[in-house]
CSV table of C-alpha atoms in Angstrom, one decimal:
chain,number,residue,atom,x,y,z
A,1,UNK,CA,105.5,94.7,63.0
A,2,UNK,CA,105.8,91.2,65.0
A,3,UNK,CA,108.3,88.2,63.8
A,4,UNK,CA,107.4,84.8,64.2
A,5,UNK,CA,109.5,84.6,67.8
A,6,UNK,CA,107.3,87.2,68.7
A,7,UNK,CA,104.3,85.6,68.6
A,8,UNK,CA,105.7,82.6,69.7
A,9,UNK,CA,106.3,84.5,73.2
A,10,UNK,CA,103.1,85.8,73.3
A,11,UNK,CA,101.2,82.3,72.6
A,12,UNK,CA,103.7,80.3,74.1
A,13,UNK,CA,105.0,82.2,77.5
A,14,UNK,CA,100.9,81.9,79.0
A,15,UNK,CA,99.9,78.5,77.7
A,16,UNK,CA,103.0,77.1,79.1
A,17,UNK,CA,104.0,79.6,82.6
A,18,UNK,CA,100.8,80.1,83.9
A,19,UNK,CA,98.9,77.1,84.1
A,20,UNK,CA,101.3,75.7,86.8
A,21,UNK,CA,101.6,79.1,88.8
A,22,UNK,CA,97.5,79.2,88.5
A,23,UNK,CA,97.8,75.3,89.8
A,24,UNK,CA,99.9,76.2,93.0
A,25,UNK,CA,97.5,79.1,93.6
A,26,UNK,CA,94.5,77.0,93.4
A,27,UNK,CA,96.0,74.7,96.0
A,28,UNK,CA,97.0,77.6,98.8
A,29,UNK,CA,100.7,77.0,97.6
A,30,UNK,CA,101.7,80.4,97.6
A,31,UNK,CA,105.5,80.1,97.7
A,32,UNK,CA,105.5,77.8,95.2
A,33,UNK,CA,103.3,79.9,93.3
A,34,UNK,CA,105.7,83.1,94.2
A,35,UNK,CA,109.1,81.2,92.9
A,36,UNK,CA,107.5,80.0,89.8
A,37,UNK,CA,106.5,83.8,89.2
A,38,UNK,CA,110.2,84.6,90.2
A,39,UNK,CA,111.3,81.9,87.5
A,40,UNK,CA,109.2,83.8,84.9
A,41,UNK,CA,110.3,87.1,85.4
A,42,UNK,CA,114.0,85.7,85.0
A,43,UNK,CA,112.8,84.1,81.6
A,44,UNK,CA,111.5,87.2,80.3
A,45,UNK,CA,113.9,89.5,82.0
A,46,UNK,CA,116.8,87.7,80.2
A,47,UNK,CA,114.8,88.3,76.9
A,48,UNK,CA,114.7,91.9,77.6
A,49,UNK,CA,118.2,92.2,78.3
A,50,UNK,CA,119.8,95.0,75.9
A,51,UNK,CA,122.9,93.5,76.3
A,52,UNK,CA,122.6,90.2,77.7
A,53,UNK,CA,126.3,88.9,77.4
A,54,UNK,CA,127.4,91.7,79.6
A,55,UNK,CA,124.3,91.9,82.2
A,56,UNK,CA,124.6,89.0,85.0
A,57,UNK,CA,120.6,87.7,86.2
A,58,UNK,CA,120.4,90.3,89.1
A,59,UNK,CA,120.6,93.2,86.6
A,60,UNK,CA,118.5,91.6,83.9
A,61,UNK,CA,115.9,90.8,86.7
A,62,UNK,CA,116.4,94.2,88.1
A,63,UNK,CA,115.9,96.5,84.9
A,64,UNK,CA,113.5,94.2,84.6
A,65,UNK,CA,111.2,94.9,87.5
A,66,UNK,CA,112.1,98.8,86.8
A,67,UNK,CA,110.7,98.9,83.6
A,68,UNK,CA,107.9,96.8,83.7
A,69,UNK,CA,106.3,96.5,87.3
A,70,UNK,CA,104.7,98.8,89.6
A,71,UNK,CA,106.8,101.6,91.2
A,72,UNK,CA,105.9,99.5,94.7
A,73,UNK,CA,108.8,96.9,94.2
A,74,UNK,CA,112.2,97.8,95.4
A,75,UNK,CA,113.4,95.6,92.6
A,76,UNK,CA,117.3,95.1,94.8
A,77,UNK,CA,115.2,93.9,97.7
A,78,UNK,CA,112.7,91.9,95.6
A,79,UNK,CA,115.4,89.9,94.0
A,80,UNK,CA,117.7,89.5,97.0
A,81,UNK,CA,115.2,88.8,99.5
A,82,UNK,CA,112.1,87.4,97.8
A,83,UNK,CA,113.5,85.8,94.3
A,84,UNK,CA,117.5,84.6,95.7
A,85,UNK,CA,115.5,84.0,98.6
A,86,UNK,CA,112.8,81.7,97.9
A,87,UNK,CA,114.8,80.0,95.3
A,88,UNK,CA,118.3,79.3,97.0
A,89,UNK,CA,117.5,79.0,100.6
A,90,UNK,CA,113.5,78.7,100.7
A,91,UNK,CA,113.7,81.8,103.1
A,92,UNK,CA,113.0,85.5,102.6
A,93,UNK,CA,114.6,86.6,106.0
A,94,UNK,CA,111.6,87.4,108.2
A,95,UNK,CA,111.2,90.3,105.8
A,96,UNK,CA,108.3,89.1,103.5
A,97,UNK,CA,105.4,87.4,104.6
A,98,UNK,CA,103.4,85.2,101.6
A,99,UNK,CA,99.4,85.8,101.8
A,100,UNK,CA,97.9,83.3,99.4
A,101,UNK,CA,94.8,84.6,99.2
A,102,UNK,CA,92.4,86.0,96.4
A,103,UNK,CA,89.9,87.3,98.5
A,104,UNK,CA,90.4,91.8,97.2
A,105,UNK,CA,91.2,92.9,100.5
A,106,UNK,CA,94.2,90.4,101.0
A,107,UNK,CA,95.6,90.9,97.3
A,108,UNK,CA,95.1,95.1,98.3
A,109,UNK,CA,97.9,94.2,101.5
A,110,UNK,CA,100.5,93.8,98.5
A,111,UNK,CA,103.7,95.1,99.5
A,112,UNK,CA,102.3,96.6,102.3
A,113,UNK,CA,103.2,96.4,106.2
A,114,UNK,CA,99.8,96.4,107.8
A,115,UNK,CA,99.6,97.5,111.4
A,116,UNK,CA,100.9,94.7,113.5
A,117,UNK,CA,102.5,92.4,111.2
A,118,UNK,CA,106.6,92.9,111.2
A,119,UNK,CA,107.2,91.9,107.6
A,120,UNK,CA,105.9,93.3,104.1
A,121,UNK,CA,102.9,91.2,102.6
A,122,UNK,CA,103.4,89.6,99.4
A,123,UNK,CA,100.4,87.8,97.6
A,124,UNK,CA,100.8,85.8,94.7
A,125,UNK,CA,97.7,86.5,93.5
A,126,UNK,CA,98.6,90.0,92.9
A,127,UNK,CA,102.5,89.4,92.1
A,128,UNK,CA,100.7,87.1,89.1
A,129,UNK,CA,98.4,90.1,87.4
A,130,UNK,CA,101.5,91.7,87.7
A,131,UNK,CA,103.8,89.1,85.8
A,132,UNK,CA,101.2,89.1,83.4
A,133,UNK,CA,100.9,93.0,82.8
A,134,UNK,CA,105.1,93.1,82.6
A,135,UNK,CA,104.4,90.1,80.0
A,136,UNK,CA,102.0,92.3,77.5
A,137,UNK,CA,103.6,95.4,78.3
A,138,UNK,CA,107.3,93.3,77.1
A,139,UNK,CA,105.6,91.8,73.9
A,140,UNK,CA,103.6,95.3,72.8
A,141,UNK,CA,107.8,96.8,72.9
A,142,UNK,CA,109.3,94.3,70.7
A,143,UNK,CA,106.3,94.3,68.8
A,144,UNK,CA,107.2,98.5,68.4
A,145,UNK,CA,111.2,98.3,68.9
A,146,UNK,CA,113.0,96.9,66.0
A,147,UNK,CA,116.4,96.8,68.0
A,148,UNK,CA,115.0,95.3,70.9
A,149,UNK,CA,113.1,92.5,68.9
A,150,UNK,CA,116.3,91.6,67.2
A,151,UNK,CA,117.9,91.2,70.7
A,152,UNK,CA,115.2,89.2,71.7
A,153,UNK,CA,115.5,86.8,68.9
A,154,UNK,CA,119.0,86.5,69.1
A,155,UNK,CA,118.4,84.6,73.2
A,156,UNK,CA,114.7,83.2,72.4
A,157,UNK,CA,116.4,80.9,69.5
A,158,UNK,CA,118.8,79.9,72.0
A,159,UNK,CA,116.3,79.5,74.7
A,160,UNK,CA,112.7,79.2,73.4
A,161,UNK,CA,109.6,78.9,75.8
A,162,UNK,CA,109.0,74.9,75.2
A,163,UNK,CA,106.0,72.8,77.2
A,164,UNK,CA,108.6,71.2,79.7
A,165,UNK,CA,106.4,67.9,80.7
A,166,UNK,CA,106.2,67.2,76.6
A,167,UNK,CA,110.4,67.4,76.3
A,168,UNK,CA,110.2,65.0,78.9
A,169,UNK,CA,107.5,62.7,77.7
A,170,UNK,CA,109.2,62.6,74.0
A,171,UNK,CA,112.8,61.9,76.0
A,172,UNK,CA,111.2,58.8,78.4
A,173,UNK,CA,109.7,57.4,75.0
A,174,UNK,CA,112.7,57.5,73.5
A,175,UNK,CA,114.4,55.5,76.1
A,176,UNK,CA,111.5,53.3,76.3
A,177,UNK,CA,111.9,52.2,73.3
A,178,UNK,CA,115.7,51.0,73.4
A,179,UNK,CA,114.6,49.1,76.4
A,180,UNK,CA,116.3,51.1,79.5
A,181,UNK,CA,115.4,53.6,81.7
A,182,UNK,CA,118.4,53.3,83.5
């Protein structure tokens, strides 16, 4: 049984998330690629939260990580080191190195420390199929768990998945057409 905010996650969350995470990717912009992916897992972690008036985003993001990635993140490290760190200070503490690369051998380096490098390997291309299994693997349990659905569309009313370049579009038309951009 799906509801309509359902299927508006599951239509909405790839047309609208991945396009620009594939777009950094393309162009070798791998920690641009990895903090858009760190965005996305905040978006749907907050969606997942059971409680989410009483969960701050470091356990939201953590549970989420637990229940829906591969046992190969420390999901306390990921979020301190790779999310907090990318997004707040652009640094992840000489304890991650990005590998933006799609060639199979570097995306197999994932999470690993290879023989001579100091820091763990981290490649977007990998962390992505990743985001993308945790996004399924979300949908197909509020698609099965009538309690967790109705969480779910409690916060995705408040906070749908919306094209962000069309809200801005439709608001710069808008003041367009009083005559002011400023």
């Amino acid at each position: 049984m799906s509801n309509s905010h359902v299927s508006r996650l599951k239509k909405h969350f790839p047309t609208n998330i991945y396009p620009s995470i594939s777009t950094c990717l393309t162009d070798h912009k791998g920690v641009a690629a990895t903090i858009l992916i760190c965005c996305a897992i905040d978006t749907l972690s907050s969606y997942a939260a059971s409680n989410p008036s009483k969960q701050g985003n470091k356990k939201k993001f953590m549970n989420f990580i637990k229940k829906y990635f591969p046992s190969i993140y420390d999901s306390e490290q990921f979020y301190k080191i790779v999310r907090c760190g990318l997004v707040h200070s652009f640094n992840m503490e000489s304890t991650y190195t990005i590998l933006c690369s799609k060639e199979n051998w570097v995306q197999e380096l994932h999470f690993s420390k290879p023989k001579g490098f100091n820091e763990i390997v981290l490649n977007p291309f990998t962390l992505l199929r990743h985001l993308k299994r945790a996004h399924k693997a979300f949908v197909a349990d509020l698609e099965d768990d009538i309690e967790l659905r109705k969480i779910f569309s409690k916060i995705y009313k408040i906070s749908p998945i919306v094209k962000q370049h069309t809200r801005v579009f439709k608001a710069l038309k808008k003041v367009s057409k009083q005559g002011s951009l400023c």
